[in-house]
mmCIF file of C-alpha atoms in Angstrom:
data_model
loop_
_atom_site.group_PDB
_atom_site.id
_atom_site.type_symbol
_atom_site.label_atom_id
_atom_site.label_comp_id
_atom_site.label_asym_id
_atom_site.label_seq_id
_atom_site.Cartn_x
_atom_site.Cartn_y
_atom_site.Cartn_z
ATOM 1 C CA UNK A 132 32.723 -104.479 -124.313
ATOM 2 C CA UNK A 133 31.348 -107.990 -124.863
ATOM 3 C CA UNK A 134 33.714 -108.489 -127.807
ATOM 4 C CA UNK A 135 36.648 -108.409 -125.424
ATOM 5 C CA UNK A 136 35.466 -111.635 -123.771
ATOM 6 C CA UNK A 137 34.798 -113.714 -126.862
ATOM 7 C CA UNK A 138 36.837 -116.897 -126.945
ATOM 8 C CA UNK A 139 37.200 -117.150 -123.165
ATOM 9 C CA UNK A 140 35.996 -120.520 -121.910
ATOM 10 C CA UNK A 141 34.031 -120.450 -118.676
ATOM 11 C CA UNK A 142 33.445 -123.584 -116.618
ATOM 12 C CA UNK A 143 29.933 -124.888 -116.040
ATOM 13 C CA UNK A 144 29.324 -125.166 -112.310
ATOM 14 C CA UNK A 145 26.162 -126.967 -111.291
ATOM 15 C CA UNK A 146 24.090 -126.475 -108.155
ATOM 16 C CA UNK A 147 25.202 -129.936 -107.039
ATOM 17 C CA UNK A 148 28.856 -128.900 -107.359
ATOM 18 C CA UNK A 149 28.199 -125.741 -105.318
ATOM 19 C CA UNK A 150 26.351 -127.735 -102.688
ATOM 20 C CA UNK A 151 29.263 -130.156 -102.386
ATOM 21 C CA UNK A 152 31.812 -127.317 -102.312
ATOM 22 C CA UNK A 153 30.013 -125.617 -99.406
ATOM 23 C CA UNK A 154 29.291 -128.867 -97.537
ATOM 24 C CA UNK A 155 25.586 -128.506 -98.325
ATOM 25 C CA UNK A 156 25.653 -124.778 -97.454
ATOM 26 C CA UNK A 157 26.819 -125.548 -93.925
ATOM 27 C CA UNK A 158 26.651 -122.683 -91.409
ATOM 28 C CA UNK A 159 30.353 -123.245 -90.684
ATOM 29 C CA UNK A 160 31.020 -121.955 -94.234
ATOM 30 C CA UNK A 161 28.752 -118.902 -93.914
ATOM 31 C CA UNK A 162 30.771 -115.761 -94.644
ATOM 32 C CA UNK A 163 27.932 -113.302 -94.191
ATOM 33 C CA UNK A 164 24.421 -112.363 -95.161
ATOM 34 C CA UNK A 165 22.604 -109.276 -96.278
ATOM 35 C CA UNK A 166 19.603 -108.059 -98.200
ATOM 36 C CA UNK A 167 20.597 -110.097 -101.276
ATOM 37 C CA UNK A 168 21.095 -113.394 -99.433
ATOM 38 C CA UNK A 169 23.772 -115.408 -97.691
ATOM 39 C CA UNK A 170 27.349 -115.902 -98.912
ATOM 40 C CA UNK A 171 29.187 -119.169 -98.292
ATOM 41 C CA UNK A 172 32.810 -120.174 -98.714
ATOM 42 C CA UNK A 173 33.276 -123.234 -100.867
ATOM 43 C CA UNK A 174 36.130 -125.296 -102.250
ATOM 44 C CA UNK A 175 35.571 -126.848 -105.668
ATOM 45 C CA UNK A 176 36.834 -130.336 -106.489
ATOM 46 C CA UNK A 177 39.897 -128.841 -108.222
ATOM 47 C CA UNK A 178 40.821 -126.919 -105.051
ATOM 48 C CA UNK A 179 39.575 -123.524 -106.190
ATOM 49 C CA UNK A 180 38.126 -121.458 -103.344
ATOM 50 C CA UNK A 181 34.861 -119.715 -104.246
ATOM 51 C CA UNK A 182 32.260 -117.473 -102.637
ATOM 52 C CA UNK A 183 28.722 -118.666 -103.315
ATOM 53 C CA UNK A 184 25.691 -116.431 -102.955
#
């Protein structure tokens, strides 16, 4: 199964980038929370919308 993904480039996303994307994990961006933690909506610098847990 892993062989299928060889050669695919994945971006490196730092904690700082996630913090900026979620406006420092602002409650206004909180999508929900559960037993595994909180999930925030974020927008990366390139405009990509992400969910950050």
